[in-house]
Each structure stands twice: as C-alpha cells, then as structure tokens.
Short mmCIF file of C-alpha atoms in Angstrom, two decimals:
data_model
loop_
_atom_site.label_atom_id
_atom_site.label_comp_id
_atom_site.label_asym_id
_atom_site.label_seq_id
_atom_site.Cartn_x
_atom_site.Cartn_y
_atom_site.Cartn_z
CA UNK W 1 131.13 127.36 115.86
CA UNK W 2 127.75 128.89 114.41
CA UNK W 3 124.63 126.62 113.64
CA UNK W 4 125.59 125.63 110.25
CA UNK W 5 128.86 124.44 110.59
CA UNK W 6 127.79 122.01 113.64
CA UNK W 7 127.50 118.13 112.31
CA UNK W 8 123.69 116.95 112.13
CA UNK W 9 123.01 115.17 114.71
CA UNK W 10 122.07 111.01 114.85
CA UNK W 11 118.34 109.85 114.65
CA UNK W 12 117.42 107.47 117.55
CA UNK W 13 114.51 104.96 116.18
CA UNK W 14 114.00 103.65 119.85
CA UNK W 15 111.67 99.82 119.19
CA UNK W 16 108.64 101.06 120.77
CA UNK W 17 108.54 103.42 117.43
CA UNK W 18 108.68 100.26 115.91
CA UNK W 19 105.99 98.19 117.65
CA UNK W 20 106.14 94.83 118.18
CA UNK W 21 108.59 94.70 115.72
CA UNK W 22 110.25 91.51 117.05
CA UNK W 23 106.96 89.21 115.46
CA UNK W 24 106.67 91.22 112.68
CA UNK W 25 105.67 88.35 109.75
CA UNK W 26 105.68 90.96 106.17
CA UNK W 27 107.24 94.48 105.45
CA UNK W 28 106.14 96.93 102.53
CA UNK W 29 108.03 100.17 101.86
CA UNK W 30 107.63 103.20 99.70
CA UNK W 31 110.62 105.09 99.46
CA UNK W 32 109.63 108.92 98.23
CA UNK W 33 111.74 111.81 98.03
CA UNK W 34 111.22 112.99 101.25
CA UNK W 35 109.76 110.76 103.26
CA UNK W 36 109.77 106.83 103.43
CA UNK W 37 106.78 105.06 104.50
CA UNK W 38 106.82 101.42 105.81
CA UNK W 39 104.36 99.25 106.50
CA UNK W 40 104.80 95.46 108.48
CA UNK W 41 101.80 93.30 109.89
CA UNK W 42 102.77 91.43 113.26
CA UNK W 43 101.33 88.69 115.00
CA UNK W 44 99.83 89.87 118.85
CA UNK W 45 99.14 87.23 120.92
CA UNK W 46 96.63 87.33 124.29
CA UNK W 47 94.03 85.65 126.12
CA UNK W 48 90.28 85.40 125.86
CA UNK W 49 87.47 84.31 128.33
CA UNK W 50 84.80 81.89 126.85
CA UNK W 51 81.95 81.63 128.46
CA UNK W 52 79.70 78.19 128.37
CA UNK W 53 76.57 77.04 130.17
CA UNK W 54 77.34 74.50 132.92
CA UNK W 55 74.99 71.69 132.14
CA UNK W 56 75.59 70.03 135.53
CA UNK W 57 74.77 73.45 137.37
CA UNK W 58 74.61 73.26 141.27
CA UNK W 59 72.34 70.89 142.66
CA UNK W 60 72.06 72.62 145.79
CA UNK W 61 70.25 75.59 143.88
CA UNK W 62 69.02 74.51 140.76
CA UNK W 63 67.25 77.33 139.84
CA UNK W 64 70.21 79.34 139.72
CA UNK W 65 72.41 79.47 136.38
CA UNK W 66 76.27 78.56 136.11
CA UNK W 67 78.50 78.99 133.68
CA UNK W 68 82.05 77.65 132.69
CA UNK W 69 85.02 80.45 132.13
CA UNK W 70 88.00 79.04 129.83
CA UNK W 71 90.47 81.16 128.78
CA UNK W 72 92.47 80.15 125.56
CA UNK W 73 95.38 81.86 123.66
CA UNK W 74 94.40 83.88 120.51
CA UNK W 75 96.76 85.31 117.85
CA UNK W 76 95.34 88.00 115.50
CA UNK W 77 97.70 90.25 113.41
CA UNK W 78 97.78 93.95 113.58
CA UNK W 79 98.96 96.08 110.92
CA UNK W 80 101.72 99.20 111.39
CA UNK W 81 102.41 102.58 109.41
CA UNK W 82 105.87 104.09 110.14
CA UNK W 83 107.13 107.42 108.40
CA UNK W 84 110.72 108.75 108.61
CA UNK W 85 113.32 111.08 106.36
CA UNK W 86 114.09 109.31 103.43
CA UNK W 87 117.86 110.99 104.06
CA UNK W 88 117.76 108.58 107.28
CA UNK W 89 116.71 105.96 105.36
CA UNK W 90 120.20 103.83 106.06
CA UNK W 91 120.43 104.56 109.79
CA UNK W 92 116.57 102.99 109.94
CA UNK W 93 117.09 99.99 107.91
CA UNK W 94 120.36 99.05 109.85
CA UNK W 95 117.84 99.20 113.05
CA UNK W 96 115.39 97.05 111.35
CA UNK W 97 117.90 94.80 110.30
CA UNK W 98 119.07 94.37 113.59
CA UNK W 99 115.47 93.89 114.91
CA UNK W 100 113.96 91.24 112.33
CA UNK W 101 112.70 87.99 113.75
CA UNK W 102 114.84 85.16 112.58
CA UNK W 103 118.52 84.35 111.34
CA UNK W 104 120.06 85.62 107.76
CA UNK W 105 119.42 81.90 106.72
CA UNK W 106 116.00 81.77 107.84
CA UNK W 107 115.46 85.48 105.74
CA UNK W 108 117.12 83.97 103.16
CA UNK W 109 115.10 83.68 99.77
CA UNK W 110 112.13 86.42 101.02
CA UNK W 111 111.46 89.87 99.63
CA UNK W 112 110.32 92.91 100.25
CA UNK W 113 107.76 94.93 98.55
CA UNK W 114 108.68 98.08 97.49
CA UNK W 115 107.48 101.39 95.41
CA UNK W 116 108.12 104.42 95.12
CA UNK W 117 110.68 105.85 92.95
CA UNK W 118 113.45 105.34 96.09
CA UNK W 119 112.28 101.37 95.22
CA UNK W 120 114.98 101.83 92.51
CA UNK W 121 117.59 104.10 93.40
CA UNK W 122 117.95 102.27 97.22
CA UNK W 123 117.85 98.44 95.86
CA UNK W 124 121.02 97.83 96.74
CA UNK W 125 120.76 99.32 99.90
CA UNK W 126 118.17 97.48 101.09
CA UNK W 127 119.09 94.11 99.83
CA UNK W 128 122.31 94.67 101.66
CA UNK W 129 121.22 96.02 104.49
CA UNK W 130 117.88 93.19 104.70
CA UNK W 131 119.65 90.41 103.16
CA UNK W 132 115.60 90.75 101.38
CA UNK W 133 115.09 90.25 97.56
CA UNK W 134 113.55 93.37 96.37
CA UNK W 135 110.18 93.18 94.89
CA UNK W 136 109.12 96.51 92.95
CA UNK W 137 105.54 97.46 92.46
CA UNK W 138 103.76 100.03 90.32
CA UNK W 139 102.72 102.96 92.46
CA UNK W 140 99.82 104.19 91.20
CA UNK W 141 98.23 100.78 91.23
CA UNK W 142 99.43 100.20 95.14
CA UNK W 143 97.76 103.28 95.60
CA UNK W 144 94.72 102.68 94.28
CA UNK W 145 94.61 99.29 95.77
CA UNK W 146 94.93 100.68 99.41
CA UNK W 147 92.56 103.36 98.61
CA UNK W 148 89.75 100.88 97.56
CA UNK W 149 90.53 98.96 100.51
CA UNK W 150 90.32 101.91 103.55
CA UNK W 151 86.93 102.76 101.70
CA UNK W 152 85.61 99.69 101.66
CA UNK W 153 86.68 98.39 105.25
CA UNK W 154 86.99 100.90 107.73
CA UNK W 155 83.99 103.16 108.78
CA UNK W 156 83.97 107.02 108.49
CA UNK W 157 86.59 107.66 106.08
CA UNK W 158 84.36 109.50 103.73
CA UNK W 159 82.44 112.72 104.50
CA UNK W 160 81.91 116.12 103.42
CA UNK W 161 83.40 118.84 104.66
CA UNK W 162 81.75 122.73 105.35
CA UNK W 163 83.44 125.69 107.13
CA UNK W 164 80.34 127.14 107.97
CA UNK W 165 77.98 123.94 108.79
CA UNK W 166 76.78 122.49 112.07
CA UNK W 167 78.38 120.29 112.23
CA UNK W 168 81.39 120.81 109.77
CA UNK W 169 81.70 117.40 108.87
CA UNK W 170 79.10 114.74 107.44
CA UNK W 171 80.04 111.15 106.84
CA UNK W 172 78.49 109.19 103.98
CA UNK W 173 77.81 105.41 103.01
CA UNK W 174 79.14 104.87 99.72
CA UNK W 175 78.78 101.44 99.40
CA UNK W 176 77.54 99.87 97.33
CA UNK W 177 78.08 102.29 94.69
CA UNK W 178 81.63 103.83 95.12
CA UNK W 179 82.68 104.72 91.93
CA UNK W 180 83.66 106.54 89.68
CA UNK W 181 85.72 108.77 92.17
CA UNK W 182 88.88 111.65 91.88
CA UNK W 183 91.79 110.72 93.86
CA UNK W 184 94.17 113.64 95.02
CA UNK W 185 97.41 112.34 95.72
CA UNK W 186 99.97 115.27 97.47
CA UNK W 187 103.38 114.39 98.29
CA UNK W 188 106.27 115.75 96.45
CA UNK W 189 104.42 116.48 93.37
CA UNK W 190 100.58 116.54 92.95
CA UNK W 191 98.39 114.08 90.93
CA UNK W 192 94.73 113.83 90.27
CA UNK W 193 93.38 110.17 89.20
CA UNK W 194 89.70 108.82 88.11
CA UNK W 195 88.53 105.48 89.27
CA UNK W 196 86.48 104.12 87.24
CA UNK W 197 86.48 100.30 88.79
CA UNK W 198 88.53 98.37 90.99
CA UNK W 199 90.91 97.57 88.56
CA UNK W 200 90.73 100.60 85.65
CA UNK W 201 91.61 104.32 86.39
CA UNK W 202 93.17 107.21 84.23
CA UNK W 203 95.65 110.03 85.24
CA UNK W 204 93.21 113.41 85.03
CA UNK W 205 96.39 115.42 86.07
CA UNK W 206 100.23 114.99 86.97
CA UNK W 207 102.50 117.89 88.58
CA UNK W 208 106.15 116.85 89.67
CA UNK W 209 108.21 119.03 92.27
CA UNK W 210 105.63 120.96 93.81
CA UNK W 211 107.40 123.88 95.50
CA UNK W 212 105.26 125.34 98.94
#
C-alpha cells in the first residue's frame, strides 16, 4: 500500500493540551479555514503565606521581632489559547465535550462565543456536540477588541524591529497615546485595518485566499 492510499491517522488531544480544563468557567472559539483557535479562562486555586506582626512578641527577648504566618486559599483565573486543524475540529469538540465541568442540565441554557466564518458553517456541530447555544460575533471587531487589550495590558508587545541594529529589537511605551495605528491581520487571506479609537476603525485593504 503506498503513502496515499493509507487512512489518515486519529489526532490524540491528550488533557494536559487542554489545561486545567476540568474548572474551565467560559469558552470562545474562532473557527477559520485552517485552523481553529479556542480560548477558555479557568479558575486555579493555591495557597498563600500572609505575613503579620505579632503584637504579643516574645517576652523573653523583646527586642527581637515576630511575626504571624497564615496561609489562606486563593482562586485567581488564568486564561488559555489552544490552536488545532479546523478538519479535526469534530474529533476536538467530542473531547471537550467529554471534559466540561458539569452535567448537560447544568450546561443547559449557556453559549458559546464564536467568530470566524466556521462560526456559521459548524453551528450545528457545535451545539450538538456542546449541548452550548451559539453566540456569533463580528470578527473584525473581536479582533480589534483583543488587540487594544494585549497593548494596553501586557508589557513589551510593541517595539521596532532592525536587521542590522544592536540590539535588533526596541520596545516602546505607547500609552497614553496609542492611536491611530495599522493592523496586519495574516491568516488565510490578508487584511490591513486603521484604528482610529477604541471603538472606530476602517478596512485600508482586504485580500481573500492568499496562496504561499
């Protein structure tokens, strides 16, 4: 039997791909044509040492200072980015699916949000699959959104890049003053957007089915 005639093998999403997957509390997905990108935040629980002052302090040595270690339970949430095939796209919702915390009843009556123009042809699919309303959102905006938020929240995200330079990259503080900006967006096709604000931008340039 030569190469092409043998069957494709299965994926195998084992959970640690999928971390912590069992508390997850709120999944987004954007179905493209090739890939599928999800997102889910989860709860992650541990302990933390507080430190206070002992008042009463030792009277044997009273010069000396004491203090009081308590640990206590904390919950913070933590946010995930997975990326898969959108051709496996079945095989991976069946695993999450089988994963989710809580019953059908208690999923009952929840949605998902998705985008992406997969959000439409898959409905089905993934309200079967889920047993999750489907709730469609405009991509471009989504993007925008989440690209206003990474510049505004996490450090180092912008800089300026030269070959030749020492060093080759140089990161910038753009707040307070972040726009307007050009946002190049390459996936299956190629668009070019201006930000103008955080809620107004325009399409400079729109390419479907680029071809490498």
């Amino acid at each position: 039997m030569s190469n092409s005639d043998k069957e494709a093998g299965s994926i195998t999403l084992p959970e640690q791909v999928f971390r912590n997957l069992k508390k997850a509390k709120r999944f987004a997905i954007d179905i493209g044509g090739s890939l599928t990108k999800i997102a889910y935040y989860s709860t992650v629980s541990y302990k933390r040492a507080l430190y206070s002052l002992d008042e009463e302090g030792d009277s044997q040595n009273p010069d000396e200072t004491h203090y009081e270690v308590i640990e206590t339970d904390v919950e913070s949430a933590r946010l995930h980015f997975i990326k898969f095939e959108t051709k496996h796209i079945e095989s991976c919702l069946r695993f999450i699916q089988k994963n989710l915390i809580g019953s059908p009843d208690f999923m009952r009556g929840k949605s998902i949000k998705a985008t992406g123009g997969g959000a439409y042809k898959y409905t089905d699919v993934l309200t079967k699959t889920l047993g999750l309303m489907v709730d469609k959102e405009n991509e471009m905006e989504c993007l925008i959104k989440g690209c206003n938020f990474v510049l505004r929240n996490i450090p180092d995200e912008v800089f300026e890049y030269s070959r030749n330079a020492s060093p080759e990259y140089r990161f910038h503080n753009i707040e307070p003053n972040m726009y307007p900006y050009l946002l190049v967006n390459i996936g299956s096709g190629v668009s070019i957007m201006k930000v103008s604000n955080v809620s107004l931008f325009s399409v400079v340039y729109l390419l479907y089915n680029l071809r490498c």
